């Protein structure tokens, strides 16, 4: 008689519980639901002037052909065709003022109207004003040098740290590019194709003119305003500035206002550091612009570097 086999384990002698799967048998897993298609996104979101990229910028609209035409016409007038000086300044003024007015509306709606005290906007206003009121010797040579150097140096050079993209999908996107890149085009046309300067100044003379005529007065006024802004009425004190985007990012108006007033020493230290960095980068931009003023080859290379940098930044979008 064969001997009885012993159970492999005590668990084997436990009868299965009705309605429940055995603990020794793994229940089959249900397949995961299919992943939803990701919505259109921006690969590059670190540009301050891009602000908060909107997916609407990626949708085809009337903006693309309109801004492409404005861009192409501006480039042709500045570098290829031989229009009159009056036609050149009229076309540039029409496009530039139109985009600036849109920016006023946009920033007023977003409570970023104080972005207009930044050097880039001040330079654009000075440039357009000079195109109309600095003819027939009504402005000094030093002033014209200063306008040229600020447009060619700090404003154009800001496209690199700000990663300003060349995109044609939305007014805010295109205006950021046009604000920084186009002043060097019109300055090139005035310097090398229309205006004949009596003498070619040295690099030191050019940098000194830009520094004392425009940059230093603006810098002092800008710094003073930033330091006293927390003590102004709530409406003005709560407005965001470009420096806030660096030292107080992603805060609501109330949070930003409290941070400026309750932690003023920390805020003031951040302002001094940010404006000092601005001054250092602007100085290097003045040097590049001064060399571009003296040498046509340097001017062309500098324009291409800025344009290609904006193209690369703009290529960081996908659908």
CSV table of C-alpha atoms in Angstrom, one decimal:
chain,number,residue,atom,x,y,z
A,1,UNK,CA,0.0,0.0,0.0
A,2,UNK,CA,1.5,3.3,-1.1
A,3,UNK,CA,2.1,5.8,1.6
A,4,UNK,CA,0.1,8.9,1.8
A,5,UNK,CA,1.8,12.1,0.5
A,6,UNK,CA,2.1,15.0,2.9
A,7,UNK,CA,0.8,18.4,1.9
A,8,UNK,CA,3.5,20.8,0.6
A,9,UNK,CA,2.5,23.4,3.1
A,10,UNK,CA,-0.2,24.2,5.6
A,11,UNK,CA,-1.6,26.8,3.2
A,12,UNK,CA,-2.5,24.0,0.8
A,13,UNK,CA,-5.0,22.6,3.4
A,14,UNK,CA,-6.9,25.9,3.6
A,15,UNK,CA,-10.0,25.6,1.4
A,16,UNK,CA,-10.6,28.5,-1.0
A,17,UNK,CA,-12.9,31.2,0.1
A,18,UNK,CA,-15.8,31.5,-2.3
A,19,UNK,CA,-15.8,34.8,-4.3
A,20,UNK,CA,-12.2,35.5,-3.6
A,21,UNK,CA,-9.2,34.7,-5.7
A,22,UNK,CA,-6.6,32.5,-4.1
A,23,UNK,CA,-3.6,34.3,-2.6
A,24,UNK,CA,-1.3,32.1,-4.5
A,25,UNK,CA,-2.8,33.0,-7.8
A,26,UNK,CA,-2.1,36.4,-9.2
A,27,UNK,CA,-5.1,38.1,-10.7
A,28,UNK,CA,-4.6,39.3,-14.2
A,29,UNK,CA,-4.0,43.1,-14.5
A,30,UNK,CA,-6.1,45.2,-16.7
A,31,UNK,CA,-4.2,47.0,-19.5
A,32,UNK,CA,-3.6,50.7,-18.8
A,33,UNK,CA,-5.8,53.2,-20.6
A,34,UNK,CA,-4.3,54.7,-23.8
A,35,UNK,CA,-2.3,57.8,-23.2
A,36,UNK,CA,-4.0,61.0,-24.3
A,37,UNK,CA,-2.2,63.0,-27.0
A,38,UNK,CA,-0.2,65.8,-25.4
A,39,UNK,CA,-1.4,69.3,-26.3
A,40,UNK,CA,0.9,71.7,-28.2
A,41,UNK,CA,3.7,72.9,-25.9
A,42,UNK,CA,6.6,75.1,-26.0
A,43,UNK,CA,10.0,73.5,-25.5
A,44,UNK,CA,11.6,76.9,-24.5
A,45,UNK,CA,9.9,78.8,-21.8
A,46,UNK,CA,12.8,80.6,-20.2
A,47,UNK,CA,12.5,83.9,-22.1
A,48,UNK,CA,11.4,86.8,-19.9
A,49,UNK,CA,10.0,88.7,-22.9
A,50,UNK,CA,8.0,85.7,-24.0
A,51,UNK,CA,6.3,86.0,-20.6
A,52,UNK,CA,3.8,83.1,-20.5
A,53,UNK,CA,3.7,81.5,-23.9
A,54,UNK,CA,0.2,80.9,-25.1
A,55,UNK,CA,-0.8,77.9,-27.2
A,56,UNK,CA,-2.8,80.2,-29.4
A,57,UNK,CA,0.5,81.4,-30.8
A,58,UNK,CA,0.9,78.1,-32.5
A,59,UNK,CA,-2.5,78.2,-34.3
A,60,UNK,CA,-2.6,79.4,-37.9
A,61,UNK,CA,-4.1,82.9,-38.1
A,62,UNK,CA,-4.0,86.2,-39.9
A,63,UNK,CA,-1.0,87.2,-37.7
A,64,UNK,CA,1.5,85.0,-39.5
A,65,UNK,CA,1.3,86.5,-43.0
A,66,UNK,CA,0.9,90.0,-41.6
A,67,UNK,CA,4.0,89.9,-39.5
A,68,UNK,CA,5.9,88.0,-42.1
A,69,UNK,CA,5.1,90.8,-44.6
A,70,UNK,CA,6.1,93.5,-42.1
A,71,UNK,CA,9.4,91.7,-41.3
A,72,UNK,CA,10.2,91.1,-45.0
A,73,UNK,CA,9.5,94.7,-46.0
A,74,UNK,CA,11.6,96.1,-43.2
A,75,UNK,CA,14.5,93.9,-44.1
A,76,UNK,CA,14.2,94.8,-47.8
A,77,UNK,CA,14.1,98.5,-47.1
A,78,UNK,CA,17.0,98.5,-44.8
A,79,UNK,CA,19.4,96.2,-46.7
A,80,UNK,CA,18.3,95.6,-50.3
A,81,UNK,CA,16.2,98.3,-51.8
A,82,UNK,CA,17.1,102.0,-52.2
A,83,UNK,CA,14.1,103.9,-50.8
A,84,UNK,CA,14.2,107.5,-49.8
A,85,UNK,CA,15.0,108.4,-46.2
A,86,UNK,CA,11.4,109.6,-45.9
A,87,UNK,CA,9.9,106.3,-47.0
A,88,UNK,CA,12.3,104.3,-44.8
A,89,UNK,CA,11.4,106.2,-41.6
A,90,UNK,CA,7.6,106.3,-42.5
A,91,UNK,CA,7.5,102.5,-42.9
A,92,UNK,CA,9.5,101.8,-39.7
A,93,UNK,CA,7.5,104.3,-37.7
A,94,UNK,CA,4.2,102.8,-38.9
A,95,UNK,CA,5.2,99.3,-37.9
A,96,UNK,CA,7.1,100.2,-34.7
A,97,UNK,CA,4.5,102.6,-33.3
A,98,UNK,CA,1.7,100.1,-34.1
A,99,UNK,CA,3.4,97.3,-32.2
A,100,UNK,CA,4.3,99.7,-29.3
A,101,UNK,CA,0.6,100.7,-29.0
A,102,UNK,CA,-0.4,97.1,-29.0
A,103,UNK,CA,2.1,96.5,-26.2
A,104,UNK,CA,0.6,99.4,-24.2
A,105,UNK,CA,-2.8,97.8,-24.4
A,106,UNK,CA,-1.4,94.3,-23.6
A,107,UNK,CA,0.7,95.4,-20.7
A,108,UNK,CA,-2.0,97.6,-19.2
A,109,UNK,CA,-4.3,94.6,-19.3
A,110,UNK,CA,-1.6,92.4,-17.7
A,111,UNK,CA,-0.6,95.1,-15.2
A,112,UNK,CA,2.9,95.2,-16.6
A,113,UNK,CA,2.8,98.8,-17.8
A,114,UNK,CA,6.1,99.5,-16.0
A,115,UNK,CA,8.0,97.4,-18.4
A,116,UNK,CA,7.9,100.5,-20.6
A,117,UNK,CA,10.5,102.2,-18.4
A,118,UNK,CA,13.1,99.5,-19.4
A,119,UNK,CA,15.9,100.6,-21.7
A,120,UNK,CA,14.6,98.7,-24.7
A,121,UNK,CA,11.4,100.6,-24.8
A,122,UNK,CA,13.1,103.9,-24.0
A,123,UNK,CA,15.6,103.3,-26.8
A,124,UNK,CA,12.8,102.5,-29.4
A,125,UNK,CA,11.0,105.8,-28.5
A,126,UNK,CA,14.3,107.8,-28.8
A,127,UNK,CA,15.1,106.1,-32.1
A,128,UNK,CA,11.7,106.8,-33.7
A,129,UNK,CA,11.8,110.4,-32.4
A,130,UNK,CA,15.3,110.9,-33.8
A,131,UNK,CA,14.3,109.7,-37.2
A,132,UNK,CA,11.8,112.6,-37.5
A,133,UNK,CA,13.3,115.4,-35.4
A,134,UNK,CA,17.1,114.9,-35.8
A,135,UNK,CA,17.3,116.0,-39.5
A,136,UNK,CA,19.0,119.1,-40.9
A,137,UNK,CA,21.5,119.2,-38.1
A,138,UNK,CA,18.9,119.7,-35.3
A,139,UNK,CA,20.6,117.1,-33.1
A,140,UNK,CA,24.2,116.9,-32.1
A,141,UNK,CA,26.6,114.2,-33.5
A,142,UNK,CA,27.0,112.8,-30.0
A,143,UNK,CA,23.3,112.3,-29.7
A,144,UNK,CA,23.1,110.4,-33.0
A,145,UNK,CA,26.1,108.3,-31.9
A,146,UNK,CA,24.3,107.5,-28.6
A,147,UNK,CA,21.1,106.5,-30.3
A,148,UNK,CA,23.0,104.2,-32.6
A,149,UNK,CA,25.1,102.5,-29.9
A,150,UNK,CA,22.2,101.9,-27.5
A,151,UNK,CA,20.1,100.3,-30.4
A,152,UNK,CA,23.0,98.3,-31.7
A,153,UNK,CA,24.5,97.3,-28.3
A,154,UNK,CA,22.4,96.7,-25.1
A,155,UNK,CA,19.1,96.4,-27.0
A,156,UNK,CA,20.2,94.0,-29.7
A,157,UNK,CA,22.5,92.1,-27.3
A,158,UNK,CA,19.6,91.6,-24.9
A,159,UNK,CA,18.2,89.0,-27.3
A,160,UNK,CA,20.8,86.5,-26.0
A,161,UNK,CA,20.2,86.5,-22.3
A,162,UNK,CA,16.4,86.9,-22.8
A,163,UNK,CA,16.4,84.2,-25.5
A,164,UNK,CA,14.1,86.4,-27.6
A,165,UNK,CA,12.4,84.2,-30.2
A,166,UNK,CA,11.6,85.1,-33.8
A,167,UNK,CA,8.0,83.9,-34.1
A,168,UNK,CA,5.2,85.3,-36.2
A,169,UNK,CA,2.2,83.7,-34.6
A,170,UNK,CA,1.1,86.4,-32.2
A,171,UNK,CA,1.6,90.1,-31.7
A,172,UNK,CA,3.3,89.7,-28.3
A,173,UNK,CA,5.7,87.2,-29.7
A,174,UNK,CA,6.6,89.2,-32.8
A,175,UNK,CA,6.8,92.6,-31.0
A,176,UNK,CA,9.4,91.2,-28.6
A,177,UNK,CA,11.6,90.3,-31.5
A,178,UNK,CA,10.9,93.5,-33.5
A,179,UNK,CA,11.6,95.6,-30.4
A,180,UNK,CA,15.1,94.2,-29.9
A,181,UNK,CA,16.3,93.3,-33.4
A,182,UNK,CA,14.8,96.0,-35.8
A,183,UNK,CA,16.5,99.0,-34.2
A,184,UNK,CA,19.9,97.7,-35.3
A,185,UNK,CA,18.6,97.3,-38.9
A,186,UNK,CA,17.3,100.9,-39.2
A,187,UNK,CA,20.5,102.2,-37.5
A,188,UNK,CA,22.5,100.2,-40.0
A,189,UNK,CA,20.6,101.8,-42.9
A,190,UNK,CA,21.0,105.3,-41.5
A,191,UNK,CA,24.7,104.8,-40.6
A,192,UNK,CA,25.9,103.1,-43.8
A,193,UNK,CA,23.4,104.0,-46.5
A,194,UNK,CA,22.0,107.5,-45.8
A,195,UNK,CA,23.7,109.6,-43.1
A,196,UNK,CA,27.3,110.7,-43.8
A,197,UNK,CA,29.1,111.4,-40.6
A,198,UNK,CA,31.6,114.2,-40.8
A,199,UNK,CA,34.2,112.3,-38.7
A,200,UNK,CA,34.5,108.7,-37.6
A,201,UNK,CA,34.9,108.8,-33.8
A,202,UNK,CA,37.0,106.5,-31.8
A,203,UNK,CA,35.6,103.6,-29.8
A,204,UNK,CA,36.1,105.6,-26.6
A,205,UNK,CA,34.2,108.6,-28.0
A,206,UNK,CA,31.3,106.4,-29.1
A,207,UNK,CA,31.0,104.6,-25.8
A,208,UNK,CA,31.3,107.9,-23.8
A,209,UNK,CA,28.5,109.5,-25.9
A,210,UNK,CA,26.2,106.5,-25.4
A,211,UNK,CA,26.9,106.3,-21.7
A,212,UNK,CA,26.5,110.0,-20.8
A,213,UNK,CA,23.8,111.0,-23.3
A,214,UNK,CA,21.4,108.1,-22.7
A,215,UNK,CA,22.4,105.2,-20.6
A,216,UNK,CA,23.6,107.0,-17.4
A,217,UNK,CA,20.6,109.3,-17.1
A,218,UNK,CA,18.2,106.4,-17.7
A,219,UNK,CA,20.1,104.1,-15.3
A,220,UNK,CA,20.0,106.6,-12.4
A,221,UNK,CA,16.3,107.3,-12.9
A,222,UNK,CA,15.5,103.6,-13.3
A,223,UNK,CA,17.4,102.6,-10.2
A,224,UNK,CA,15.8,105.4,-8.1
A,225,UNK,CA,12.3,104.4,-9.2
A,226,UNK,CA,12.9,100.7,-8.4
A,227,UNK,CA,14.1,101.5,-4.9
A,228,UNK,CA,11.2,103.8,-4.1
A,229,UNK,CA,8.5,101.8,-5.8
A,230,UNK,CA,7.5,99.9,-2.7
A,231,UNK,CA,6.7,103.2,-0.9
A,232,UNK,CA,4.4,104.4,-3.6
A,233,UNK,CA,0.6,103.9,-3.7
A,234,UNK,CA,-0.5,100.3,-3.8
A,235,UNK,CA,-1.5,100.5,-7.5
A,236,UNK,CA,1.9,101.6,-8.7
A,237,UNK,CA,3.9,99.7,-6.1
A,238,UNK,CA,2.1,96.5,-7.2
A,239,UNK,CA,2.9,96.8,-10.9
A,240,UNK,CA,5.5,94.3,-12.1
A,241,UNK,CA,8.8,95.5,-13.6
A,242,UNK,CA,11.4,93.6,-15.7
A,243,UNK,CA,13.6,93.3,-12.6
A,244,UNK,CA,10.7,91.6,-10.7
A,245,UNK,CA,10.7,88.9,-13.3
A,246,UNK,CA,14.3,88.1,-12.2
A,247,UNK,CA,14.2,88.5,-8.5
A,248,UNK,CA,10.5,87.9,-7.7
A,249,UNK,CA,9.2,85.5,-10.3
A,250,UNK,CA,5.8,83.8,-10.4
A,251,UNK,CA,4.2,86.0,-7.7
A,252,UNK,CA,0.8,87.5,-7.6
A,253,UNK,CA,0.4,91.2,-7.3
A,254,UNK,CA,-0.4,91.0,-3.6
A,255,UNK,CA,2.5,88.6,-2.9
A,256,UNK,CA,4.9,90.8,-4.9
A,257,UNK,CA,3.8,93.9,-3.0
A,258,UNK,CA,4.2,92.2,0.3
A,259,UNK,CA,7.7,90.9,-0.6
A,260,UNK,CA,8.8,94.4,-1.6
A,261,UNK,CA,7.5,96.1,1.6
A,262,UNK,CA,8.0,93.5,4.3
A,263,UNK,CA,11.4,92.3,3.0
A,264,UNK,CA,12.6,95.6,1.6
A,265,UNK,CA,16.3,95.0,2.3
A,266,UNK,CA,16.3,91.7,0.4
A,267,UNK,CA,14.3,93.4,-2.4
A,268,UNK,CA,16.8,96.4,-2.6
A,269,UNK,CA,19.7,94.0,-2.6
A,270,UNK,CA,18.2,92.1,-5.5
A,271,UNK,CA,17.5,95.4,-7.4
A,272,UNK,CA,21.2,96.5,-7.0
A,273,UNK,CA,22.5,93.1,-8.2
A,274,UNK,CA,20.1,93.0,-11.2
A,275,UNK,CA,20.8,96.6,-12.3
A,276,UNK,CA,24.6,96.1,-11.8
A,277,UNK,CA,24.5,93.1,-14.1
A,278,UNK,CA,22.5,95.1,-16.6
A,279,UNK,CA,25.2,97.8,-16.6
A,280,UNK,CA,28.0,95.2,-17.1
A,281,UNK,CA,26.2,93.5,-20.0
A,282,UNK,CA,25.3,96.9,-21.5
A,283,UNK,CA,29.0,97.9,-21.4
A,284,UNK,CA,29.9,94.9,-23.5
A,285,UNK,CA,27.1,95.7,-25.9
A,286,UNK,CA,28.5,99.3,-26.3
A,287,UNK,CA,31.8,97.9,-27.2
A,288,UNK,CA,30.3,95.6,-29.9
A,289,UNK,CA,28.2,98.5,-31.2
A,290,UNK,CA,31.2,100.9,-31.4
A,291,UNK,CA,33.2,98.4,-33.5
A,292,UNK,CA,30.1,97.9,-35.7
A,293,UNK,CA,30.0,101.7,-36.2
A,294,UNK,CA,33.6,101.8,-37.4
A,295,UNK,CA,33.7,98.6,-39.5
A,296,UNK,CA,31.1,97.5,-41.9
A,297,UNK,CA,32.1,93.9,-41.7
A,298,UNK,CA,31.7,93.8,-38.0
A,299,UNK,CA,28.3,95.4,-38.4
A,300,UNK,CA,27.1,92.7,-40.8
A,301,UNK,CA,28.5,89.9,-38.6
A,302,UNK,CA,26.8,91.4,-35.5
A,303,UNK,CA,23.4,91.7,-37.2
A,304,UNK,CA,23.6,88.0,-38.4
A,305,UNK,CA,24.6,86.8,-34.9
A,306,UNK,CA,21.5,88.5,-33.3
A,307,UNK,CA,19.2,87.3,-36.1
A,308,UNK,CA,20.4,83.7,-35.9
A,309,UNK,CA,20.1,83.7,-32.1
A,310,UNK,CA,16.5,84.8,-32.4
A,311,UNK,CA,15.9,82.1,-35.0
A,312,UNK,CA,17.4,79.4,-32.7
A,313,UNK,CA,15.3,80.6,-29.8
A,314,UNK,CA,12.2,80.6,-32.0
A,315,UNK,CA,12.9,77.0,-33.1
A,316,UNK,CA,12.2,75.9,-29.6
A,317,UNK,CA,8.5,75.7,-30.3
A,318,UNK,CA,6.7,72.6,-31.5
A,319,UNK,CA,3.2,71.4,-32.1
